[in-house]
Short mmCIF file of C-alpha atoms in Angstrom, two decimals:
data_model
loop_
_atom_site.label_atom_id
_atom_site.label_comp_id
_atom_site.label_asym_id
_atom_site.label_seq_id
_atom_site.Cartn_x
_atom_site.Cartn_y
_atom_site.Cartn_z
CA MET A 1 0.00 0.00 0.00
CA SER A 2 1.59 3.33 -1.03
CA LYS A 3 2.16 6.07 1.51
CA THR A 4 -0.49 8.78 1.39
CA PRO A 5 0.62 12.47 1.55
CA ASN A 6 -0.56 14.24 4.72
CA GLU A 7 -2.94 16.54 2.85
CA GLN A 8 -4.75 13.52 1.39
CA LEU A 9 -5.22 11.52 4.61
CA LEU A 10 -8.77 12.78 5.13
CA PHE A 11 -9.67 12.02 1.51
CA GLU A 12 -8.33 8.46 1.85
CA LEU A 13 -10.31 7.95 5.07
CA ILE A 14 -13.56 9.16 3.46
CA GLN A 15 -13.02 6.99 0.37
CA SER A 16 -12.55 3.93 2.61
CA LEU A 17 -15.98 4.31 4.26
CA THR A 18 -18.77 1.88 3.46
CA LYS A 19 -22.32 3.09 2.72
CA SER A 20 -23.48 2.19 6.23
CA GLU A 21 -20.48 3.96 7.77
CA LYS A 22 -21.28 7.09 5.76
CA ARG A 23 -24.89 7.00 6.98
CA SER A 24 -23.74 6.54 10.57
CA PHE A 25 -21.37 9.49 10.24
CA LYS A 26 -24.11 11.79 8.93
CA LEU A 27 -26.30 10.92 11.93
CA TYR A 28 -23.35 11.34 14.30
CA ALA A 29 -22.35 14.70 12.77
CA LYS A 30 -25.85 16.20 12.88
CA ARG A 31 -26.31 15.61 16.61
CA SER A 32 -25.43 19.24 17.49
CA GLY A 33 -26.38 21.03 14.28
CA GLY A 34 -24.12 24.08 14.74
CA ALA A 35 -22.56 26.21 11.99
CA THR A 36 -19.20 24.41 12.20
CA GLU A 37 -20.92 21.07 11.85
CA THR A 38 -22.75 22.28 8.73
CA LYS A 39 -19.46 23.37 7.20
CA TYR A 40 -17.56 20.15 7.81
CA ILE A 41 -20.52 18.07 6.57
CA LYS A 42 -20.34 20.12 3.37
CA LEU A 43 -16.61 19.34 3.14
CA PHE A 44 -17.43 15.66 3.68
CA ASP A 45 -20.00 15.72 0.85
CA ILE A 46 -17.52 17.40 -1.52
CA MET A 47 -14.71 14.95 -0.83
CA GLU A 48 -17.01 11.92 -0.91
CA LYS A 49 -17.96 12.67 -4.53
CA MET A 50 -14.37 13.21 -5.74
CA GLU A 51 -12.49 10.44 -7.50
CA VAL A 52 -9.09 12.15 -7.20
CA TYR A 53 -8.04 14.57 -4.47
CA ASN A 54 -8.08 18.18 -5.73
CA GLU A 55 -7.54 20.81 -3.06
CA GLU A 56 -8.03 23.78 -5.38
CA LEU A 57 -11.45 22.50 -6.45
CA ILE A 58 -12.46 21.90 -2.82
CA LEU A 59 -11.52 25.47 -1.82
CA LYS A 60 -13.54 26.84 -4.75
CA LYS A 61 -16.59 25.02 -3.39
CA LEU A 62 -15.92 26.48 0.08
CA PRO A 63 -15.73 30.23 -0.71
CA GLY A 64 -14.32 32.45 2.01
CA THR A 65 -12.31 29.65 3.62
CA SER A 66 -8.65 30.52 4.28
CA LYS A 67 -5.84 27.95 4.16
CA THR A 68 -5.65 27.98 7.97
CA GLN A 69 -9.42 27.56 8.36
CA PHE A 70 -9.33 24.77 5.78
CA ALA A 71 -6.59 22.93 7.68
CA ASN A 72 -8.60 23.22 10.92
CA LEU A 73 -11.77 22.10 9.15
CA LYS A 74 -10.04 19.00 7.77
CA SER A 75 -8.59 18.16 11.17
CA HIS A 76 -12.00 18.56 12.83
CA LEU A 77 -13.72 16.42 10.19
CA TYR A 78 -11.03 13.73 10.50
CA GLN A 79 -11.59 13.51 14.27
CA GLN A 80 -15.36 13.43 13.86
CA ILE A 81 -15.18 10.54 11.36
CA LEU A 82 -12.90 8.59 13.72
CA GLY A 83 -15.34 9.25 16.56
CA SER A 84 -18.23 7.96 14.45
CA LEU A 85 -16.28 4.85 13.40
CA ARG A 86 -15.31 4.16 17.00
CA LEU A 87 -18.93 4.37 18.09
CA SER A 88 -20.17 2.13 15.27
CA GLY A 89 -17.28 -0.27 15.93
CA LEU A 90 -18.39 -0.95 19.49
CA LYS A 91 -20.88 -3.56 18.39
CA ASP A 92 -18.46 -5.66 16.32
CA ASP A 93 -14.91 -4.85 17.49
CA ILE A 94 -14.09 -6.50 20.78
CA ASP A 95 -10.92 -4.47 21.33
CA ILE A 96 -12.82 -1.17 21.11
CA ASP A 97 -15.49 -2.56 23.43
CA LEU A 98 -12.94 -3.73 26.00
CA ARG A 99 -11.09 -0.41 25.96
CA GLU A 100 -14.39 1.33 26.68
CA GLN A 101 -15.06 -1.13 29.52
CA LEU A 102 -11.62 -0.32 30.98
CA ASP A 103 -12.47 3.39 30.82
CA PHE A 104 -15.80 2.81 32.61
CA ILE A 105 -14.11 0.69 35.28
CA ARG A 106 -11.58 3.48 35.88
CA VAL A 107 -14.29 6.17 36.03
CA LEU A 108 -16.32 4.21 38.59
CA TYR A 109 -13.16 3.53 40.62
CA LYS A 110 -12.27 7.24 40.74
CA LYS A 111 -15.83 8.03 41.84
CA GLY A 112 -15.35 5.67 44.78
CA LEU A 113 -18.02 3.28 43.44
CA TYR A 114 -15.82 0.25 44.06
CA TYR A 115 -18.54 -2.43 44.03
CA GLN A 116 -19.88 -1.14 40.71
CA SER A 117 -16.34 -0.97 39.33
CA LEU A 118 -15.63 -4.57 40.40
CA ARG A 119 -18.95 -5.78 39.00
CA LEU A 120 -18.11 -4.32 35.59
CA LEU A 121 -14.56 -5.70 35.85
CA ASN A 122 -15.79 -9.27 36.40
CA ARG A 123 -18.01 -8.99 33.35
CA ALA A 124 -15.08 -7.71 31.28
CA LYS A 125 -12.91 -10.61 32.53
CA ASN A 126 -15.44 -13.06 31.11
CA ILE A 127 -15.23 -11.32 27.74
CA THR A 128 -11.40 -11.39 27.70
CA GLY A 129 -11.60 -15.11 28.46
CA ASP A 130 -14.07 -15.73 25.64
CA TYR A 131 -11.85 -13.90 23.13
CA ARG A 132 -8.48 -14.94 24.68
CA LYS A 133 -7.37 -11.32 25.06
CA ASP A 134 -4.34 -11.71 27.33
CA LEU A 135 -3.24 -8.06 27.32
CA PHE A 136 -6.67 -6.89 28.45
CA GLN A 137 -6.70 -9.58 31.13
CA LEU A 138 -3.44 -8.19 32.54
CA ALA A 139 -4.92 -4.69 32.64
CA LEU A 140 -8.05 -6.01 34.39
CA LEU A 141 -6.01 -7.92 36.97
CA ASP A 142 -4.07 -4.75 37.73
CA TYR A 143 -7.34 -2.84 38.23
CA GLU A 144 -8.68 -5.66 40.39
CA LYS A 145 -5.68 -5.37 42.72
CA GLN A 146 -6.30 -1.63 43.06
CA ILE A 147 -10.04 -2.03 43.67
CA ARG A 148 -9.77 -4.88 46.18
CA SER A 149 -7.06 -3.05 48.12
CA GLN A 150 -9.65 -0.44 49.18
CA GLN A 151 -10.80 -0.62 52.82
CA VAL A 152 -14.40 -1.27 51.84
CA PHE A 153 -13.42 -4.86 50.96
CA ASP A 154 -12.47 -7.64 53.34
CA LEU A 155 -9.41 -8.73 51.38
CA GLU A 156 -8.39 -12.30 52.21
CA GLU A 157 -4.85 -13.61 51.81
CA ASP A 158 -5.97 -16.49 49.55
CA GLN A 159 -7.75 -14.01 47.30
CA ALA A 160 -4.68 -11.80 46.99
CA PHE A 161 -2.53 -14.86 46.26
CA ASP A 162 -4.97 -16.06 43.59
CA ILE A 163 -4.83 -12.69 41.79
CA ASP A 164 -1.04 -12.84 41.94
CA VAL A 165 -1.02 -16.37 40.45
CA GLN A 166 -3.39 -15.29 37.67
CA THR A 167 -1.13 -12.31 36.93
CA ASP A 168 1.99 -14.50 36.75
CA GLN A 169 0.25 -16.93 34.40
CA ALA A 170 -1.04 -14.11 32.19
CA MET A 171 2.43 -12.51 32.11
CA LYS A 172 4.05 -15.80 31.10
CA ARG A 173 1.48 -16.31 28.34
CA PHE A 174 1.93 -12.72 27.20
CA MET A 175 5.74 -13.02 27.03
CA ASN A 176 5.52 -16.27 25.06
CA VAL A 177 3.05 -14.68 22.67
CA GLN A 178 5.38 -11.71 22.11
CA LYS A 179 8.33 -14.01 21.32
CA PHE A 180 6.32 -16.23 18.98
CA PHE A 181 4.70 -13.20 17.33
CA THR A 182 8.01 -11.37 16.81
CA LEU A 183 9.59 -14.49 15.33
CA ALA A 184 6.66 -15.09 12.96
CA THR A 185 6.71 -11.43 11.88
CA ARG A 186 10.45 -11.44 11.19
CA LEU A 187 10.13 -14.57 9.06
CA LYS A 188 7.21 -13.17 7.10
CA ALA A 189 9.06 -9.88 6.55
CA ARG A 190 12.05 -11.82 5.20
CA PHE A 191 9.75 -13.66 2.78
CA VAL A 192 8.02 -10.47 1.61
CA GLN A 193 11.38 -8.81 0.99
CA HIS A 194 13.39 -11.63 -0.57
CA GLY A 195 11.23 -14.74 -1.02
CA MET A 196 12.36 -18.22 0.02
CA VAL A 197 15.91 -19.27 0.89
CA LYS A 198 18.16 -19.68 -2.14
CA SER A 199 21.42 -21.05 -0.74
CA GLU A 200 22.93 -23.11 2.05
CA ARG A 201 24.18 -19.88 3.62
CA GLU A 202 20.64 -18.43 3.70
CA MET A 203 19.28 -21.72 5.04
CA ASN A 204 21.81 -21.79 7.89
CA ASN A 205 21.14 -18.14 8.74
CA LEU A 206 17.41 -18.77 8.82
CA LYS A 207 17.76 -21.81 11.06
CA ALA A 208 19.98 -19.84 13.43
CA LEU A 209 17.41 -17.00 13.54
CA PHE A 210 14.54 -19.39 14.17
CA TYR A 211 15.95 -21.74 16.78
CA THR A 212 17.85 -19.13 18.80
CA ASN A 213 14.71 -16.99 19.14
CA LEU A 214 12.28 -19.82 19.86
CA PRO A 215 11.58 -20.04 23.62
CA GLU A 216 11.28 -23.38 25.37
CA PHE A 217 7.70 -24.68 25.50
CA LYS A 218 5.46 -27.70 25.85
CA GLU A 219 2.80 -27.49 23.18
CA SER A 220 0.22 -29.32 25.35
CA GLU A 221 0.57 -26.65 28.06
CA LEU A 222 0.16 -23.65 25.78
CA ALA A 223 -2.96 -21.47 25.79
CA PHE A 224 -4.79 -20.39 22.62
CA ASN A 225 -2.75 -17.27 21.80
CA GLU A 226 0.54 -19.05 22.43
CA LYS A 227 -0.44 -21.84 20.04
CA PHE A 228 -1.78 -19.38 17.48
CA TYR A 229 1.47 -17.42 17.21
CA LEU A 230 3.64 -20.53 17.55
CA TYR A 231 1.90 -22.16 14.58
CA ARG A 232 2.32 -18.97 12.56
CA ALA A 233 6.06 -18.94 13.30
CA TYR A 234 6.46 -22.61 12.34
CA TYR A 235 4.39 -22.09 9.21
CA TRP A 236 6.63 -19.28 7.93
CA PHE A 237 9.80 -21.17 8.80
CA SER A 238 8.50 -24.20 6.89
CA TYR A 239 7.40 -22.08 3.92
CA LEU A 240 10.72 -20.26 3.57
CA THR A 241 12.56 -23.61 3.67
CA TYR A 242 10.26 -25.34 1.12
CA ASP A 243 8.90 -27.78 3.70
CA PHE A 244 5.36 -27.60 2.32
CA ASP A 245 4.14 -30.76 4.06
CA ASN A 246 4.87 -29.07 7.37
CA CYS A 247 3.18 -25.93 6.05
CA VAL A 248 0.00 -28.01 5.71
CA THR A 249 0.48 -29.42 9.23
CA TYR A 250 0.89 -26.05 10.94
CA ALA A 251 -1.73 -24.24 8.87
CA GLU A 252 -4.21 -27.00 9.78
CA LYS A 253 -3.34 -26.61 13.46
CA TRP A 254 -3.78 -22.85 13.05
CA VAL A 255 -7.30 -23.28 11.62
CA ASP A 256 -8.25 -26.15 13.95
CA ILE A 257 -7.69 -24.17 17.17
CA PHE A 258 -10.16 -21.56 15.92
CA HIS A 259 -12.79 -24.22 15.24
CA GLU A 260 -12.14 -25.96 18.58
CA THR A 261 -12.65 -22.74 20.55
CA GLY A 262 -15.35 -21.17 18.38
CA LEU A 263 -13.07 -18.16 17.83
CA HIS A 264 -13.46 -18.38 14.05
CA LYS A 265 -16.71 -16.46 14.62
CA LYS A 266 -15.08 -13.90 16.93
CA ARG A 267 -11.52 -13.30 15.68
CA ARG A 268 -12.37 -13.59 12.05
CA SER A 269 -9.43 -11.87 10.35
CA ALA A 270 -6.89 -14.11 12.15
CA TYR A 271 -8.93 -17.19 11.19
CA LEU A 272 -9.20 -16.01 7.59
CA LYS A 273 -5.41 -15.60 7.37
CA GLY A 274 -5.05 -19.19 8.52
CA LEU A 275 -7.46 -20.42 5.85
CA ASN A 276 -5.48 -18.56 3.20
CA ARG A 277 -2.23 -20.14 4.43
CA LEU A 278 -3.88 -23.55 4.38
CA LEU A 279 -4.99 -23.08 0.77
CA GLN A 280 -1.52 -21.83 -0.18
CA SER A 281 0.00 -24.96 1.39
CA ALA A 282 -2.41 -27.27 -0.46
CA PHE A 283 -1.41 -25.49 -3.66
CA ARG A 284 2.28 -26.00 -2.94
CA VAL A 285 1.86 -29.75 -2.30
CA ASN A 286 -0.19 -29.98 -5.55
CA SER A 287 -3.23 -31.45 -3.79
CA ILE A 288 -6.47 -30.60 -5.58
CA SER A 289 -8.49 -32.65 -3.06
CA LYS A 290 -7.07 -30.71 -0.11
CA PHE A 291 -7.47 -27.43 -1.98
CA ASP A 292 -11.14 -28.17 -2.71
CA GLU A 293 -11.72 -29.19 0.91
CA TYR A 294 -10.27 -25.97 2.32
CA TYR A 295 -11.83 -23.77 -0.35
CA LYS A 296 -15.24 -24.98 0.85
CA LEU A 297 -14.33 -23.62 4.29
CA LEU A 298 -13.52 -20.28 2.68
CA ASP A 299 -16.85 -20.25 0.83
CA GLU A 300 -18.72 -21.15 4.03
CA PHE A 301 -16.93 -18.37 5.88
CA GLU A 302 -17.85 -15.84 3.20
CA GLU A 303 -21.49 -16.98 3.12
CA VAL A 304 -22.01 -16.96 6.90
CA GLU A 305 -19.70 -14.16 8.08
CA GLY A 306 -19.29 -12.08 4.92
CA PRO A 307 -22.23 -9.66 5.42
CA THR A 308 -21.03 -8.65 8.91
CA LEU A 309 -17.28 -8.40 8.27
CA ALA A 310 -15.39 -5.22 9.15
CA SER A 311 -13.81 -3.32 6.24
CA ASN A 312 -10.29 -4.64 6.80
CA THR A 313 -11.52 -8.25 6.93
CA GLN A 314 -13.52 -7.72 3.73
CA VAL A 315 -10.29 -6.59 2.05
CA LEU A 316 -8.52 -9.72 3.33
CA LEU A 317 -11.29 -11.89 1.90
CA LEU A 318 -11.13 -10.10 -1.47
CA LYS A 319 -7.39 -10.47 -1.97
CA TYR A 320 -7.25 -14.05 -0.64
CA LYS A 321 -10.05 -15.18 -2.94
CA ALA A 322 -8.23 -13.54 -5.84
CA ILE A 323 -4.94 -15.29 -5.10
CA GLN A 324 -6.62 -18.63 -4.54
CA ALA A 325 -8.59 -18.25 -7.79
CA PHE A 326 -5.25 -18.12 -9.60
CA ASN A 327 -3.89 -21.04 -7.56
CA TYR A 328 -6.92 -23.13 -8.50
CA VAL A 329 -6.34 -22.45 -12.20
CA PHE A 330 -2.63 -23.31 -11.91
CA LEU A 331 -3.50 -26.54 -10.07
CA THR A 332 -6.09 -27.66 -12.62
CA THR A 333 -4.35 -26.05 -15.66
CA GLU A 334 -7.82 -25.09 -16.95
CA PHE A 335 -6.64 -21.73 -18.32
CA GLU A 336 -9.18 -21.17 -21.10
CA ALA A 337 -12.19 -22.28 -19.02
CA ASN A 338 -11.34 -19.75 -16.29
CA GLU A 339 -10.52 -16.72 -18.43
CA GLU A 340 -13.82 -14.96 -17.70
CA ARG A 341 -13.58 -15.70 -13.97
CA ILE A 342 -10.01 -14.39 -13.76
CA GLY A 343 -10.99 -11.28 -15.70
CA GLN A 344 -13.73 -10.55 -13.15
CA VAL A 345 -11.33 -11.16 -10.27
CA LEU A 346 -8.84 -8.66 -11.72
CA LYS A 347 -11.60 -6.04 -12.17
CA GLU A 348 -12.53 -6.38 -8.50
CA ILE A 349 -8.87 -6.09 -7.47
CA GLU A 350 -8.30 -2.96 -9.59
CA ALA A 351 -11.39 -1.36 -8.06
CA SER A 352 -9.98 -1.93 -4.57
CA LYS A 353 -6.21 -1.64 -5.18
CA ASN A 354 -5.90 1.46 -2.99
CA VAL A 355 -6.76 -0.56 0.11
CA ILE A 356 -4.77 -3.73 -0.73
CA ASP A 357 -1.21 -3.99 0.54
CA LYS A 358 1.55 -3.76 -2.03
CA HIS A 359 2.93 -7.24 -1.41
CA ASN A 360 -0.35 -8.90 -2.35
CA MET A 361 -0.71 -6.60 -5.37
CA VAL A 362 2.74 -7.76 -6.56
CA VAL A 363 1.69 -11.41 -6.11
CA ILE A 364 -1.62 -10.89 -7.95
CA TYR A 365 0.02 -9.00 -10.85
CA TYR A 366 2.68 -11.71 -11.21
CA LYS A 367 0.11 -14.51 -11.22
CA ALA A 368 -1.96 -12.57 -13.77
CA SER A 369 1.08 -12.23 -16.06
CA VAL A 370 1.75 -15.99 -15.91
CA PHE A 371 -1.94 -16.77 -16.51
CA TYR A 372 -2.12 -14.65 -19.66
CA PHE A 373 1.27 -15.96 -20.82
CA ALA A 374 -0.19 -19.48 -20.69
CA LEU A 375 -3.13 -18.27 -22.80
CA LYS A 376 -0.71 -16.69 -25.34
CA LYS A 377 -2.39 -13.35 -24.62
CA TYR A 378 0.94 -11.59 -24.59
CA ASN A 379 -0.31 -7.99 -24.52
CA GLU A 380 -2.27 -8.71 -21.34
CA SER A 381 0.72 -10.56 -19.87
CA ARG A 382 3.02 -7.61 -20.67
CA TYR A 383 0.52 -5.23 -19.08
CA TYR A 384 0.84 -6.96 -15.69
CA LEU A 385 4.57 -7.60 -16.09
CA ASN A 386 5.16 -3.89 -16.66
CA LYS A 387 3.41 -3.09 -13.39
CA LEU A 388 6.19 -5.10 -11.71
CA LEU A 389 9.08 -4.05 -13.95
CA ASN A 390 8.30 -0.34 -13.55
CA ASP A 391 8.14 -0.65 -9.77
CA GLY A 392 11.35 0.65 -8.22
CA ASP A 393 11.20 -0.91 -4.76
CA ARG A 394 12.77 -4.23 -3.69
CA LEU A 395 9.57 -5.91 -2.57
CA ARG A 396 9.42 -9.57 -3.76
CA SER A 397 12.57 -9.24 -5.82
CA ASP A 398 12.33 -12.99 -6.53
CA LEU A 399 9.07 -12.53 -8.46
CA LYS A 400 10.35 -9.41 -10.19
CA GLY A 401 13.40 -11.36 -11.35
CA TYR A 402 11.18 -13.98 -12.96
CA ALA A 403 8.99 -11.21 -14.40
CA ARG A 404 12.07 -10.11 -16.38
CA ILE A 405 12.59 -13.66 -17.64
CA ILE A 406 8.94 -14.00 -18.73
CA SER A 407 9.21 -10.66 -20.56
CA ILE A 408 12.17 -12.11 -22.50
CA LEU A 409 10.16 -15.28 -23.30
CA ILE A 410 7.33 -13.15 -24.71
CA ASP A 411 9.75 -11.24 -26.93
CA TYR A 412 11.14 -14.52 -28.23
CA ASP A 413 7.71 -16.12 -28.78
CA THR A 414 6.43 -13.05 -30.65
CA GLY A 415 9.62 -12.48 -32.63
CA GLU A 416 10.10 -9.03 -31.11
CA GLU A 417 13.81 -9.48 -30.36
CA GLU A 418 15.04 -5.95 -31.10
CA TYR A 419 15.84 -5.21 -27.45
CA MET A 420 16.67 -8.78 -26.42
CA GLU A 421 20.33 -8.03 -25.63
CA GLN A 422 19.49 -5.07 -23.39
CA LYS A 423 16.73 -7.03 -21.64
CA LEU A 424 19.00 -10.00 -21.01
CA LYS A 425 21.67 -7.77 -19.50
CA ALA A 426 19.08 -5.92 -17.39
CA ALA A 427 17.59 -9.21 -16.17
CA TYR A 428 21.03 -10.65 -15.35
CA ASP A 429 22.14 -7.50 -13.52
CA TYR A 430 18.90 -7.29 -11.53
CA ILE A 431 18.88 -10.92 -10.45
CA VAL A 432 22.58 -10.80 -9.48
CA TYR A 433 22.06 -7.54 -7.54
CA GLU A 434 19.11 -9.01 -5.64
CA GLU A 435 21.10 -12.21 -4.95
CA ASN A 436 18.39 -14.29 -6.66
CA LEU A 437 20.56 -15.80 -9.39
CA GLY A 438 20.65 -19.59 -9.20
CA LYS A 439 22.38 -21.88 -11.65
CA VAL A 440 19.13 -22.56 -13.53
CA GLN A 441 18.57 -18.88 -14.29
CA GLN A 442 22.22 -18.37 -15.19
CA VAL A 443 22.23 -21.29 -17.67
CA PHE A 444 18.95 -20.09 -19.21
CA LEU A 445 20.05 -16.44 -19.61
CA ASP A 446 23.40 -17.51 -21.10
CA PHE A 447 21.55 -19.67 -23.65
CA MET A 448 19.12 -16.88 -24.60
CA GLY A 449 22.09 -14.57 -25.10
CA LYS A 450 23.50 -16.95 -27.73
CA ILE A 451 20.22 -18.02 -29.35
CA GLY A 452 20.52 -15.47 -32.16
CA SER A 453 23.61 -17.27 -33.47
CA ILE A 454 21.85 -20.67 -33.68
CA TYR A 455 20.57 -21.65 -37.14
CA PRO A 456 16.77 -22.21 -37.27
CA GLN A 457 17.20 -25.87 -38.18
CA ASP A 458 19.38 -26.36 -35.07
CA LEU A 459 17.04 -24.69 -32.59
CA LYS A 460 15.44 -27.90 -31.30
CA LYS A 461 18.89 -29.37 -30.79
CA GLY A 462 19.86 -26.23 -28.89
CA PHE A 463 16.80 -26.45 -26.64
CA ARG A 464 17.56 -30.13 -25.96
CA SER A 465 21.08 -29.14 -24.87
CA LEU A 466 19.62 -26.39 -22.68
CA LYS A 467 17.21 -28.85 -21.06
CA ALA A 468 20.03 -31.33 -20.37
CA GLU A 469 22.23 -28.63 -18.87
CA ILE A 470 19.45 -27.32 -16.62
CA GLU A 471 18.68 -30.86 -15.45
CA LYS A 472 22.37 -31.28 -14.62
CA VAL A 473 22.67 -28.09 -12.52
CA ASN A 474 19.19 -28.58 -11.08
CA ASP A 475 20.15 -31.58 -8.97
CA GLY A 476 20.67 -30.56 -5.35
CA ASP A 477 20.80 -26.85 -6.09
CA PHE A 478 18.57 -24.30 -4.35
CA SER A 479 17.95 -22.59 -7.67
CA ARG A 480 15.64 -25.45 -8.67
CA LYS A 481 13.25 -24.27 -5.99
CA THR A 482 12.67 -21.01 -7.85
CA LEU A 483 11.00 -23.06 -10.60
CA LEU A 484 8.03 -22.97 -8.23
CA TYR A 485 7.39 -19.45 -9.52
CA PHE A 486 7.40 -20.36 -13.20
CA ASP A 487 7.61 -23.71 -15.01
CA LEU A 488 10.55 -22.83 -17.23
CA MET A 489 11.16 -26.47 -18.12
CA SER A 490 7.69 -26.76 -19.67
CA TRP A 491 8.46 -23.76 -21.88
CA ILE A 492 11.72 -25.38 -23.04
CA GLU A 493 10.00 -28.75 -23.66
CA ALA A 494 7.26 -26.96 -25.63
CA LYS A 495 9.96 -25.59 -27.97
CA ILE A 496 11.47 -29.05 -28.40
CA GLU A 497 8.13 -30.73 -29.16
CA GLY A 498 6.57 -27.87 -31.13
CA ARG A 499 3.64 -27.53 -28.73
CA SER A 500 2.25 -24.75 -26.59
CA PHE A 501 3.42 -23.94 -23.07
CA ALA A 502 -0.11 -24.53 -21.70
CA GLU A 503 -0.26 -27.99 -23.33
CA MET A 504 3.02 -29.03 -21.72
CA VAL A 505 1.97 -27.76 -18.28
CA ARG A 506 -1.37 -29.57 -18.60
CA GLU A 507 0.29 -32.82 -19.62
CA LYS A 508 2.71 -32.68 -16.67
CA THR A 509 -0.17 -32.05 -14.31
CA ARG A 510 -2.17 -35.01 -15.61
CA LEU A 511 0.86 -37.31 -15.29
CA HIS A 512 1.35 -36.08 -11.71
CA TYR A 513 -2.22 -36.99 -10.70
CA LYS A 514 -2.29 -40.42 -12.39
#
């Protein structure tokens, strides 16, 4: 997700509102009906109708408003929208609700209404237990100590000891969660930046990072949050190291603990992330049966929970369904039959791209380029490749390296080889710079650099030599793992046999499932 300039923050917030949130804001804003309120509602109406932020146009529609007044008006409107969202979020966001309960407990405590404060605290403790909110439980235990220490209560030693034991247990859980969470986040960040490990050195570094930062634990003694973040950490470690069978194991554990506790209906975004990881794992182990099984869970989730999802969870659902739509096509190799479906998916993604994180946009654009390459729709494939090639950051450099290779394949397939030499050099330099160059890519790029000197009648012989050389360097080398991103061997075999890339991929898939 690109960074938004400060002057456009209000515009971005307004554009992110749903229809019901806009209605709620209008009701919230009209509660006092003063002149200031009328002015900022007018500003809201102007910005709501704009497709692109234009400050000059806004000021023209607010005659007599100075730059300073405009800045204050925007700030006031921003705060009012947040206030409205907070109020509407009370009914479906447990964290907002619990923070409000903590405020009420504190207010009653300061008023000296200790029994009322404790009564509300006990109710809040039940909620934290239902949702496994350890941090809130710690805050409530701290308040309970303060409330029960007042002289109006007959504080017993056993009671004080019990609160202390609960606090120690909650602290231990909380510390474990922080360590598991930090480890999982670091692993995911490494994947987003660089992709999977590509050498023994990277593998050893990753193992050192993982095992030195993993606290001692007994899985059977862990509480929900500890297990949740532990499974996430193990999932990412397994994914980065190509251990996709273990990815399935830990993603299943991730999803199962939500079903076992009923928290899939309460902490829906965390559950949805687990389902997406489970589908991704099924895709990586090439299991259509597992993929179908888990996709049904995703459909059931959308059908039952979809209408009541918060905005951020709706975005998660949108991008996960898009990615898994591509994965389904790549698993089944039914490219032509799914062209309309994929086209619709991409329209939905483009309509919401401002609220989808950049990493997932890179993944979706790359998958779209491969999909259209398989269909021989090279203009469409180039369109999505260019979105990656023209992007200057280092996010998912592994995919961007392969995007350069696919761009070269398109030029070769279409006979547009005028800039082949420059593209080959650019691809080689980029992949070397990003430390993504394995032996497979090196052999392939070297061959493509010499292909112009091969006589047409010798091309098949040349491709056979290329295939043999890749098979030779492929054995035991980490570079073979990058073939997960694009089936380069099928493209080479298609040239040898005079068939299409899609036909070769489809044939390999059918042989795999026999």
